[in-house]
Structures are given as C-alpha cells and as structure tokens.
PDB file of C-alpha atoms and ligand atoms in Angstrom:
ATOM      1  CA  UNK A 143    -115.131 -70.824  15.006  1.00  0.00           C
ATOM      2  CA  UNK A 144    -112.160 -70.748  17.357  1.00  0.00           C
ATOM      3  CA  UNK A 145    -108.844 -69.223  16.557  1.00  0.00           C
ATOM      4  CA  UNK A 146    -106.778 -72.245  17.485  1.00  0.00           C
ATOM      5  CA  UNK A 147    -104.408 -71.624  14.630  1.00  0.00           C
ATOM      6  CA  UNK A 148    -103.194 -68.562  16.514  1.00  0.00           C
ATOM      7  CA  UNK A 149    -101.350 -70.777  19.020  1.00  0.00           C
ATOM      8  CA  UNK A 150     -98.855 -73.414  17.994  1.00  0.00           C
ATOM      9  CA  UNK A 151     -97.099 -75.267  20.796  1.00  0.00           C
ATOM     10  CA  UNK A 152     -93.777 -76.844  19.929  1.00  0.00           C
ATOM     11  CA  UNK A 153     -91.770 -79.326  21.970  1.00  0.00           C
ATOM     12  CA  UNK A 154     -88.314 -79.999  20.651  1.00  0.00           C
ATOM     13  CA  UNK A 155     -86.618 -83.015  22.184  1.00  0.00           C
ATOM     14  CA  UNK A 156     -87.930 -82.054  25.610  1.00  0.00           C
ATOM     15  CA  UNK A 157     -86.934 -84.116  28.630  1.00  0.00           C
ATOM     16  CA  UNK A 158     -87.696 -83.673  32.286  1.00  0.00           C
ATOM     17  CA  UNK A 159     -85.450 -85.288  34.817  1.00  0.00           C
ATOM     18  CA  UNK A 160     -86.037 -85.267  38.550  1.00  0.00           C
ATOM     19  CA  UNK A 161     -83.945 -86.145  41.518  1.00  0.00           C
ATOM     20  CA  UNK A 162     -85.269 -89.411  42.879  1.00  0.00           C
ATOM     21  CA  UNK A 163     -83.693 -90.073  46.275  1.00  0.00           C
ATOM     22  CA  UNK A 164     -80.302 -88.850  45.088  1.00  0.00           C
ATOM     23  CA  UNK A 165     -80.302 -90.385  41.619  1.00  0.00           C
ATOM     24  CA  UNK A 166     -81.641 -88.782  38.457  1.00  0.00           C
ATOM     25  CA  UNK A 167     -84.844 -90.186  36.961  1.00  0.00           C
ATOM     26  CA  UNK A 168     -86.285 -89.162  33.637  1.00  0.00           C
ATOM     27  CA  UNK A 169     -90.036 -88.715  34.010  1.00  0.00           C
ATOM     28  CA  UNK A 170     -90.680 -87.309  30.538  1.00  0.00           C
ATOM     29  CA  UNK A 171     -89.176 -87.520  27.122  1.00  0.00           C
ATOM     30  CA  UNK A 172     -87.451 -86.996  24.953  1.00  0.00           C
ATOM     31  CA  UNK A 173     -90.659 -85.727  23.362  1.00  0.00           C
ATOM     32  CA  UNK A 174     -90.984 -83.742  20.145  1.00  0.00           C
ATOM     33  CA  UNK A 175     -94.413 -82.458  19.161  1.00  0.00           C
ATOM     34  CA  UNK A 176     -96.094 -79.718  17.218  1.00  0.00           C
ATOM     35  CA  UNK A 177     -99.563 -79.023  18.581  1.00  0.00           C
ATOM     36  CA  UNK A 178    -101.940 -77.020  16.438  1.00  0.00           C
ATOM     37  CA  UNK A 179    -105.355 -78.706  16.760  1.00  0.00           C
ATOM     38  CA  UNK A 180    -108.059 -76.965  18.760  1.00  0.00           C
ATOM     39  CA  UNK A 181    -108.881 -79.878  21.055  1.00  0.00           C
ATOM     40  CA  UNK A 182    -106.160 -82.344  21.969  1.00  0.00           C
ATOM     41  CA  UNK A 183    -106.532 -85.082  24.587  1.00  0.00           C
ATOM     42  CA  UNK A 184    -103.675 -86.734  26.458  1.00  0.00           C
ATOM     43  CA  UNK A 185    -104.296 -90.243  27.805  1.00  0.00           C
ATOM     44  CA  UNK A 186    -102.104 -92.845  29.457  1.00  0.00           C
ATOM     45  CA  UNK A 187    -101.481 -94.807  32.623  1.00  0.00           C
ATOM     46  CA  UNK A 188    -100.975 -93.281  36.067  1.00  0.00           C
ATOM     47  CA  UNK A 189     -97.505 -91.826  36.248  1.00  0.00           C
ATOM     48  CA  UNK A 190     -97.005 -91.842  32.461  1.00  0.00           C
ATOM     49  CA  UNK A 191     -96.244 -88.112  32.273  1.00  0.00           C
ATOM     50  CA  UNK A 192     -99.535 -86.434  31.324  1.00  0.00           C
ATOM     51  CA  UNK A 193     -99.569 -83.859  34.115  1.00  0.00           C
ATOM     52  CA  UNK A 194     -95.867 -83.246  33.612  1.00  0.00           C
ATOM     53  CA  UNK A 195     -96.542 -82.394  29.951  1.00  0.00           C
ATOM     54  CA  UNK A 196     -99.277 -79.915  30.907  1.00  0.00           C
ATOM     55  CA  UNK A 197     -97.135 -78.362  33.595  1.00  0.00           C
ATOM     56  CA  UNK A 198     -94.272 -77.986  31.144  1.00  0.00           C
ATOM     57  CA  UNK A 199     -96.497 -76.169  28.676  1.00  0.00           C
ATOM     58  CA  UNK A 200     -97.865 -73.982  31.472  1.00  0.00           C
ATOM     59  CA  UNK A 201     -94.326 -73.089  32.498  1.00  0.00           C
ATOM     60  CA  UNK A 202     -94.781 -74.668  35.944  1.00  0.00           C
ATOM     61  CA  UNK A 203     -92.000 -77.155  35.176  1.00  0.00           C
ATOM     62  CA  UNK A 204     -88.765 -76.397  33.340  1.00  0.00           C
ATOM     63  CA  UNK A 205     -87.391 -78.848  30.787  1.00  0.00           C
ATOM     64  CA  UNK A 206     -84.076 -80.419  31.775  1.00  0.00           C
ATOM     65  CA  UNK A 207     -83.160 -80.437  28.098  1.00  0.00           C
ATOM     66  CA  UNK A 208     -84.877 -79.397  24.898  1.00  0.00           C
ATOM     67  CA  UNK A 209     -87.217 -76.513  24.394  1.00  0.00           C
ATOM     68  CA  UNK A 210     -90.897 -75.591  24.586  1.00  0.00           C
ATOM     69  CA  UNK A 211     -91.861 -72.942  22.046  1.00  0.00           C
ATOM     70  CA  UNK A 212     -95.004 -71.010  21.217  1.00  0.00           C
ATOM     71  CA  UNK A 213     -95.922 -69.186  18.101  1.00  0.00           C
ATOM     72  CA  UNK A 214     -96.748 -66.519  17.334  1.00  0.00           C
ATOM     73  CA  UNK A 215     -96.204 -65.710  21.019  1.00  0.00           C
ATOM     74  CA  UNK A 216     -96.549 -67.167  24.496  1.00  0.00           C
ATOM     75  CA  UNK A 217    -100.318 -67.411  25.074  1.00  0.00           C
ATOM     76  CA  UNK A 218    -102.155 -66.254  28.170  1.00  0.00           C
ATOM     77  CA  UNK A 219    -102.773 -69.681  29.672  1.00  0.00           C
ATOM     78  CA  UNK A 220    -105.533 -70.919  31.954  1.00  0.00           C
ATOM     79  CA  UNK A 221    -104.967 -74.106  33.964  1.00  0.00           C
ATOM     80  CA  UNK A 222    -107.843 -76.195  35.288  1.00  0.00           C
ATOM     81  CA  UNK A 223    -106.734 -78.565  38.030  1.00  0.00           C
ATOM     82  CA  UNK A 224    -108.332 -81.867  38.960  1.00  0.00           C
ATOM     83  CA  UNK A 225    -109.038 -80.488  42.416  1.00  0.00           C
ATOM     84  CA  UNK A 226    -110.841 -77.166  42.002  1.00  0.00           C
ATOM     85  CA  UNK A 227    -110.366 -76.325  45.679  1.00  0.00           C
ATOM     86  CA  UNK A 228    -106.692 -75.886  44.831  1.00  0.00           C
ATOM     87  CA  UNK A 229    -107.450 -72.988  42.540  1.00  0.00           C
ATOM     88  CA  UNK A 230    -110.266 -71.134  44.263  1.00  0.00           C
ATOM     89  CA  UNK A 231    -108.823 -68.207  46.120  1.00  0.00           C
ATOM     90  CA  UNK A 232    -111.737 -66.336  47.639  1.00  0.00           C
ATOM     91  CA  UNK A 233    -114.357 -67.769  50.024  1.00  0.00           C
ATOM     92  CA  UNK A 234    -117.386 -66.481  48.125  1.00  0.00           C
ATOM     93  CA  UNK A 235    -118.203 -67.501  44.555  1.00  0.00           C
ATOM     94  CA  UNK A 236    -118.663 -63.997  43.118  1.00  0.00           C
ATOM     95  CA  UNK A 237    -115.564 -62.672  44.877  1.00  0.00           C
ATOM     96  CA  UNK A 238    -113.464 -65.451  43.417  1.00  0.00           C
ATOM     97  CA  UNK A 239    -114.464 -64.518  39.875  1.00  0.00           C
ATOM     98  CA  UNK A 240    -114.032 -60.810  40.572  1.00  0.00           C
ATOM     99  CA  UNK A 241    -110.574 -61.577  41.879  1.00  0.00           C
ATOM    100  CA  UNK A 242    -109.697 -63.216  38.545  1.00  0.00           C
ATOM    101  CA  UNK A 243    -110.815 -60.029  36.808  1.00  0.00           C
ATOM    102  CA  UNK A 244    -108.743 -57.738  38.999  1.00  0.00           C
ATOM    103  CA  UNK A 245    -105.903 -57.276  36.530  1.00  0.00           C
ATOM    104  CA  UNK A 246    -108.002 -56.711  33.453  1.00  0.00           C
ATOM    105  CA  UNK A 247    -110.929 -54.680  34.822  1.00  0.00           C
ATOM    106  CA  UNK A 248    -110.106 -51.799  37.121  1.00  0.00           C
ATOM    107  CA  UNK A 249    -113.638 -50.576  37.802  1.00  0.00           C
ATOM    108  CA  UNK A 250    -115.220 -52.437  40.687  1.00  0.00           C
ATOM    109  CA  UNK A 251    -118.828 -52.190  39.489  1.00  0.00           C
ATOM    110  CA  UNK A 252    -117.763 -53.379  36.049  1.00  0.00           C
ATOM    111  CA  UNK A 253    -115.954 -56.334  37.643  1.00  0.00           C
ATOM    112  CA  UNK A 254    -119.142 -57.273  39.472  1.00  0.00           C
ATOM    113  CA  UNK A 255    -121.160 -57.055  36.289  1.00  0.00           C
ATOM    114  CA  UNK A 256    -118.695 -59.155  34.301  1.00  0.00           C
ATOM    115  CA  UNK A 257    -118.439 -61.758  37.054  1.00  0.00           C
ATOM    116  CA  UNK A 258    -122.230 -62.099  36.978  1.00  0.00           C
ATOM    117  CA  UNK A 259    -122.188 -62.691  33.207  1.00  0.00           C
ATOM    118  CA  UNK A 260    -119.444 -65.310  33.460  1.00  0.00           C
ATOM    119  CA  UNK A 261    -121.186 -67.126  36.318  1.00  0.00           C
ATOM    120  CA  UNK A 262    -124.397 -67.125  34.322  1.00  0.00           C
ATOM    121  CA  UNK A 263    -122.511 -68.695  31.399  1.00  0.00           C
ATOM    122  CA  UNK A 264    -121.450 -71.681  33.516  1.00  0.00           C
ATOM    123  CA  UNK A 265    -124.927 -72.087  35.007  1.00  0.00           C
ATOM    124  CA  UNK A 266    -124.134 -70.541  38.401  1.00  0.00           C
ATOM    125  CA  UNK A 267    -125.864 -67.214  37.967  1.00  0.00           C
ATOM    126  CA  UNK A 268    -127.787 -67.671  41.208  1.00  0.00           C
ATOM    127  CA  UNK A 269    -124.796 -68.723  43.341  1.00  0.00           C
ATOM    128  CA  UNK A 270    -122.823 -65.516  43.388  1.00  0.00           C
ATOM    129  CA  UNK A 271    -123.170 -65.058  47.142  1.00  0.00           C
ATOM    130  CA  UNK A 272    -122.678 -68.727  48.050  1.00  0.00           C
ATOM    131  CA  UNK A 273    -119.689 -69.895  50.021  1.00  0.00           C
ATOM    132  CA  UNK A 274    -117.356 -71.922  47.815  1.00  0.00           C
ATOM    133  CA  UNK A 275    -117.167 -74.450  50.662  1.00  0.00           C
ATOM    134  CA  UNK A 276    -120.890 -75.153  50.452  1.00  0.00           C
ATOM    135  CA  UNK A 277    -120.828 -75.937  46.764  1.00  0.00           C
ATOM    136  CA  UNK A 278    -120.831 -79.477  45.445  1.00  0.00           C
ATOM    137  CA  UNK A 279    -117.662 -80.697  43.719  1.00  0.00           C
ATOM    138  CA  UNK A 280    -119.237 -80.161  40.317  1.00  0.00           C
ATOM    139  CA  UNK A 281    -120.335 -76.631  41.160  1.00  0.00           C
ATOM    140  CA  UNK A 282    -116.881 -75.875  42.507  1.00  0.00           C
ATOM    141  CA  UNK A 283    -115.381 -77.218  39.290  1.00  0.00           C
ATOM    142  CA  UNK A 284    -117.613 -74.819  37.374  1.00  0.00           C
ATOM    143  CA  UNK A 285    -116.476 -71.890  39.517  1.00  0.00           C
ATOM    144  CA  UNK A 286    -112.886 -72.865  38.730  1.00  0.00           C
ATOM    145  CA  UNK A 287    -113.736 -72.885  35.024  1.00  0.00           C
ATOM    146  CA  UNK A 288    -115.465 -69.504  35.364  1.00  0.00           C
ATOM    147  CA  UNK A 289    -112.339 -68.102  37.030  1.00  0.00           C
ATOM    148  CA  UNK A 290    -110.171 -69.387  34.198  1.00  0.00           C
ATOM    149  CA  UNK A 291    -112.540 -67.949  31.589  1.00  0.00           C
ATOM    150  CA  UNK A 292    -112.588 -64.590  33.379  1.00  0.00           C
ATOM    151  CA  UNK A 293    -108.891 -64.216  32.658  1.00  0.00           C
ATOM    152  CA  UNK A 294    -109.630 -64.559  28.913  1.00  0.00           C
ATOM    153  CA  UNK A 295    -107.089 -67.273  28.221  1.00  0.00           C
ATOM    154  CA  UNK A 296    -105.678 -67.901  24.758  1.00  0.00           C
ATOM    155  CA  UNK A 297    -104.915 -71.495  25.710  1.00  0.00           C
ATOM    156  CA  UNK A 298    -106.629 -73.726  28.274  1.00  0.00           C
ATOM    157  CA  UNK A 299    -104.831 -76.660  29.886  1.00  0.00           C
ATOM    158  CA  UNK A 300    -107.058 -79.013  31.863  1.00  0.00           C
ATOM    159  CA  UNK A 301    -105.696 -81.807  34.032  1.00  0.00           C
ATOM    160  CA  UNK A 302    -108.422 -84.397  34.625  1.00  0.00           C
ATOM    161  CA  UNK A 303    -111.058 -81.729  35.118  1.00  0.00           C
ATOM    162  CA  UNK A 304    -113.989 -84.147  35.381  1.00  0.00           C
ATOM    163  CA  UNK A 305    -112.734 -86.792  37.795  1.00  0.00           C
ATOM    164  CA  UNK A 306    -114.849 -85.453  40.681  1.00  0.00           C
ATOM    165  CA  UNK A 307    -117.996 -85.119  38.663  1.00  0.00           C
ATOM    166  CA  UNK A 308    -121.039 -87.324  38.250  1.00  0.00           C
ATOM    167  CA  UNK A 309    -121.990 -88.451  34.761  1.00  0.00           C
ATOM    168  CA  UNK A 310    -124.299 -85.558  34.071  1.00  0.00           C
ATOM    169  CA  UNK A 311    -122.000 -82.901  35.514  1.00  0.00           C
ATOM    170  CA  UNK A 312    -119.025 -84.392  33.668  1.00  0.00           C
ATOM    171  CA  UNK A 313    -120.934 -84.408  30.392  1.00  0.00           C
ATOM    172  CA  UNK A 314    -122.060 -80.813  30.857  1.00  0.00           C
ATOM    173  CA  UNK A 315    -118.589 -79.725  31.839  1.00  0.00           C
ATOM    174  CA  UNK A 316    -117.059 -81.459  28.827  1.00  0.00           C
ATOM    175  CA  UNK A 317    -119.532 -79.810  26.497  1.00  0.00           C
ATOM    176  CA  UNK A 318    -118.711 -76.457  27.999  1.00  0.00           C
ATOM    177  CA  UNK A 319    -114.993 -77.025  27.547  1.00  0.00           C
ATOM    178  CA  UNK A 320    -115.472 -78.237  23.986  1.00  0.00           C
ATOM    179  CA  UNK A 321    -117.509 -75.139  23.171  1.00  0.00           C
ATOM    180  CA  UNK A 322    -114.769 -72.771  24.331  1.00  0.00           C
ATOM    181  CA  UNK A 323    -113.360 -70.892  21.431  1.00  0.00           C
ATOM    182  CA  UNK A 324    -109.798 -71.359  22.601  1.00  0.00           C
ATOM    183  CA  UNK A 325    -107.345 -74.191  22.099  1.00  0.00           C
ATOM    184  CA  UNK A 326    -107.680 -76.876  24.710  1.00  0.00           C
ATOM    185  CA  UNK A 327    -105.214 -79.507  25.850  1.00  0.00           C
ATOM    186  CA  UNK A 328    -106.717 -81.940  28.298  1.00  0.00           C
ATOM    187  CA  UNK A 329    -105.287 -84.849  30.234  1.00  0.00           C
ATOM    188  CA  UNK A 330    -108.007 -87.352  30.986  1.00  0.00           C
ATOM    189  CA  UNK A 331    -108.797 -90.938  31.911  1.00  0.00           C
ATOM    190  CA  UNK A 332    -112.246 -90.479  30.371  1.00  0.00           C
ATOM    191  CA  UNK A 333    -111.938 -92.148  26.983  1.00  0.00           C
ATOM    192  CA  UNK A 334    -115.363 -90.936  25.832  1.00  0.00           C
ATOM    193  CA  UNK A 335    -114.166 -87.414  26.424  1.00  0.00           C
ATOM    194  CA  UNK A 336    -110.919 -88.134  24.575  1.00  0.00           C
ATOM    195  CA  UNK A 337    -112.928 -89.551  21.682  1.00  0.00           C
ATOM    196  CA  UNK A 338    -114.354 -86.081  21.076  1.00  0.00           C
ATOM    197  CA  UNK A 339    -110.928 -84.501  20.595  1.00  0.00           C
ATOM    198  CA  UNK A 340    -109.355 -83.848  17.225  1.00  0.00           C
ATOM    199  CA  UNK A 341    -106.096 -85.500  18.177  1.00  0.00           C
ATOM    200  CA  UNK A 342    -105.118 -87.878  20.975  1.00  0.00           C
ATOM    201  CA  UNK A 343    -101.645 -88.388  22.418  1.00  0.00           C
ATOM    202  CA  UNK A 344    -100.996 -91.618  24.306  1.00  0.00           C
ATOM    203  CA  UNK A 345     -98.278 -91.469  26.946  1.00  0.00           C
ATOM    204  CA  UNK A 346     -96.475 -94.425  28.405  1.00  0.00           C
ATOM    205  CA  UNK A 347     -93.519 -94.225  30.690  1.00  0.00           C
ATOM    206  CA  UNK A 348     -92.825 -90.583  29.812  1.00  0.00           C
ATOM    207  CA  UNK A 349     -92.941 -91.194  26.060  1.00  0.00           C
ATOM    208  CA  UNK A 350     -95.505 -90.535  23.357  1.00  0.00           C
ATOM    209  CA  UNK A 351     -96.361 -94.032  22.123  1.00  0.00           C
ATOM    210  CA  UNK A 352     -99.269 -93.049  19.898  1.00  0.00           C
ATOM    211  CA  UNK A 353    -100.277 -89.763  18.312  1.00  0.00           C
ATOM    212  CA  UNK A 354    -103.309 -90.101  16.120  1.00  0.00           C
ATOM    213  CA  UNK A 355    -106.971 -89.393  15.531  1.00  0.00           C
ATOM    214  CA  UNK A 356    -109.034 -90.521  18.541  1.00  0.00           C
ATOM    215  CA  UNK A 357    -110.221 -93.964  17.445  1.00  0.00           C
ATOM    216  CA  UNK A 358    -106.776 -95.237  16.504  1.00  0.00           C
ATOM    217  CA  UNK A 359    -105.006 -93.682  19.482  1.00  0.00           C
ATOM    218  CA  UNK A 360    -107.571 -94.931  21.995  1.00  0.00           C
ATOM    219  CA  UNK A 361    -107.435 -98.434  20.503  1.00  0.00           C
ATOM    220  CA  UNK A 362    -103.663 -98.340  20.954  1.00  0.00           C
ATOM    221  CA  UNK A 363    -104.057 -97.268  24.581  1.00  0.00           C
ATOM    222  CA  UNK A 364    -106.572-100.048  25.266  1.00  0.00           C
ATOM    223  CA  UNK A 365    -104.247-102.691  23.817  1.00  0.00           C
ATOM    224  CA  UNK A 366    -101.383-101.345  25.883  1.00  0.00           C
ATOM    225  CA  UNK A 367    -103.384-101.264  29.114  1.00  0.00           C
ATOM    226  CA  UNK A 368    -104.898-104.715  28.618  1.00  0.00           C
ATOM    227  CA  UNK A 369    -101.543-106.257  27.733  1.00  0.00           C
ATOM    228  CA  UNK A 370    -100.125-104.919  30.980  1.00  0.00           C
ATOM    229  CA  UNK A 371    -103.101-106.081  32.992  1.00  0.00           C
ATOM    230  CA  UNK A 372    -102.736-109.555  31.506  1.00  0.00           C
ATOM    231  CA  UNK A 373     -99.000-109.902  31.992  1.00  0.00           C
TER     232      UNK A 373
HETATM  233  N1  ATP B 472     -91.368 -83.252  41.201  1.00  0.00           N
HETATM  234  C1  ATP B 472     -91.282 -84.574  41.032  1.00  0.00           C
HETATM  235  N2  ATP B 472     -90.320 -85.289  41.672  1.00  0.00           N
HETATM  236  C2  ATP B 472     -90.208 -86.625  41.496  1.00  0.00           C
HETATM  237  N3  ATP B 472     -91.016 -87.325  40.707  1.00  0.00           N
HETATM  238  C3  ATP B 472     -91.980 -86.676  40.050  1.00  0.00           C
HETATM  239  C4  ATP B 472     -92.182 -85.268  40.167  1.00  0.00           C
HETATM  240  N4  ATP B 472     -93.213 -84.901  39.397  1.00  0.00           N
HETATM  241  C5  ATP B 472     -93.660 -86.033  38.829  1.00  0.00           C
HETATM  242  N5  ATP B 472     -92.926 -87.092  39.212  1.00  0.00           N
HETATM  243  C6  ATP B 472     -93.093 -88.495  38.748  1.00  0.00           C
HETATM  244  O1  ATP B 472     -93.184 -88.468  37.337  1.00  0.00           O
HETATM  245  C7  ATP B 472     -94.063 -89.463  36.874  1.00  0.00           C
HETATM  246  C8  ATP B 472     -95.092 -88.814  35.966  1.00  0.00           C
HETATM  247  O2  ATP B 472     -95.969 -88.068  36.746  1.00  0.00           O
HETATM  248  P1  ATP B 472     -97.261 -87.340  36.155  1.00  0.00           P
HETATM  249  O3  ATP B 472     -97.898 -86.625  37.267  1.00  0.00           O
HETATM  250  O4  ATP B 472     -96.869 -86.561  34.965  1.00  0.00           O
HETATM  251  O5  ATP B 472     -98.138 -88.592  35.691  1.00  0.00           O
HETATM  252  P2  ATP B 472     -99.611 -88.630  35.122  1.00  0.00           P
HETATM  253  O6  ATP B 472     -99.549 -89.285  33.779  1.00  0.00           O
HETATM  254  O7  ATP B 472    -100.237 -87.289  35.199  1.00  0.00           O
HETATM  255  O8  ATP B 472    -100.331 -89.647  36.116  1.00  0.00           O
HETATM  256  P3  ATP B 472    -101.832 -89.663  36.710  1.00  0.00           P
HETATM  257  O9  ATP B 472    -102.684 -90.340  35.682  1.00  0.00           O
HETATM  258  O10 ATP B 472    -101.687 -90.525  37.920  1.00  0.00           O
HETATM  259  O11 ATP B 472    -102.236 -88.267  37.021  1.00  0.00           O
HETATM  260  C9  ATP B 472     -94.627 -90.130  38.124  1.00  0.00           C
HETATM  261  O12 ATP B 472     -93.938 -91.315  38.310  1.00  0.00           O
HETATM  262  C10 ATP B 472     -94.362 -89.128  39.231  1.00  0.00           C
HETATM  263  O13 ATP B 472     -94.139 -89.775  40.444  1.00  0.00           O
HETATM  264 MG1   MG B 473    -101.783 -86.488  36.292  1.00  0.00          MG
END
C-alpha cells in the first residue's frame, strides 16, 4: 500500500492575515494540526479557508504567524486545481504531459513513451494528439491529473477537483485519486467523496471546528450548515 507515513504535515499555530481594504483580516487560524493519514478531506462553507489551507501547505501562501513543517522532508507536491485549464500549459495533450516530464526525463523519446503510459493510465491513451481546448471538462481534468502524476509527487493537494465533472466522471476521477499511492489532501464540497477519506477536517470561518472520522465530521458540518440556513 501507499507510503503515506513518509510525509507528516505539521501546522503549529498557523495564521494567515490579509490586507482587506487597508485593515488586516485573519482568513485562517490559528490552526494546529498534525496530518499523517493517507487520504484527508477538508470540507466547509464557501470562504471558510479550505483553499487557503491547501495553498499554505503547497507553499503558495506564507503564514503570517506560526509554522508549517514537513517530516522527514518537504515533499515534492502536486496541486490539482478546480479549473484544469489553469494548469495545462501546452496546447496538445501529449505535449502537456511531456512538458511535465521535462525535468526528470532528459531523453525525448523516453519522455514520449512515458507520457503515453501515463495518459493510458488515466484513460486518455487515444487522445495524445488532441487539442486540450477540444477536450471536455472531465477529460481536461484527467489531463491535469496525468500532468501531476508525471511529476511523481510525494504529496497531492486537490482543490475541488471534481466540481466540473458529471456524476460518472467525478466518480471515476475520485476512484483514481483514491487509488494513488501517495498522500492526498482534498478540499471538496462533495460529501460522498469526503466520506471515503480516512479523516475529515471541517473548516468554519478560518478555524477547524471538527476533526474526526468521516461520519462524525460530516454530521457536524451538516448541523452547522443547516443551523446557518435556518437562522
Ligand atoms: N489574497 C487574499 N486577499 C484577501 N482575501 C483573501 C485572499 N485569499 C483568500 N481570501 C479570503 O479568505 C477567505 C477564505 O478563502 P478560501 O479561498 O480559503 O475559502 P474556501 O473555503 O476555499 O472557499 P470556497 O468553498 O468558496 O472555495 C475568503 O473570505 C476569501 O475572500
Ligand atoms: Mg476554495
């Protein structure tokens, strides 16, 4: 099975503050967490801080105070965005994957071969020469995943990776993510998806308000959401 235990993510009293029209606003924290499970889901209302947490861990956002730590070392991290168009770089499917392999594989023919294998693994073996613009959203999402996999990540962060997908594509994509043998931290509004995680964090207003096994955490989130809808 996966080697999740080889990456532990630590957040020690981490806060993120932003400048909101001249006055400081805390959008996350303080949050302290130790993340060791292989599949962790992050749920919570719009604006509750889920993407900020992922971006912090990816190093795209710096904490205003506190510290993000990794052990035994900072992992090679793949980030899957909600909008795959944002992360596809090349206009042709195969070229995009080959581009992701550029650093690790110097031989061009070998890059082509590896890209073909990776595309096959996400069910796009026959789309290597397709334009990324002609793909459906789901296919594009799969190309984005293939590009992330090509870089052989030791940690995958996914920010609502299935919001553009139909039920079948979302289910397939989820299964593919779950089968990855790398630790996965995923922000999602899809509670069925979250239910398949080992641990679920519930965010509210920049804070972790529940941190539990899926059933208990999701029940907490439902109560919270329904209370707010009713008030
Ligand atoms: N750079 C920034 N400057 C100002 N405010 C920001 C910045 N980044 C995020 N925010 C604010 O921080 C809050 C948390 O945002 P975040 O994107 O983490 O929420 P989220 O839980 O991912 O929401 P969603 O479910 O809508 O994706 C929001 O109110 C957002 O407007
Ligand atoms: Mg978000």
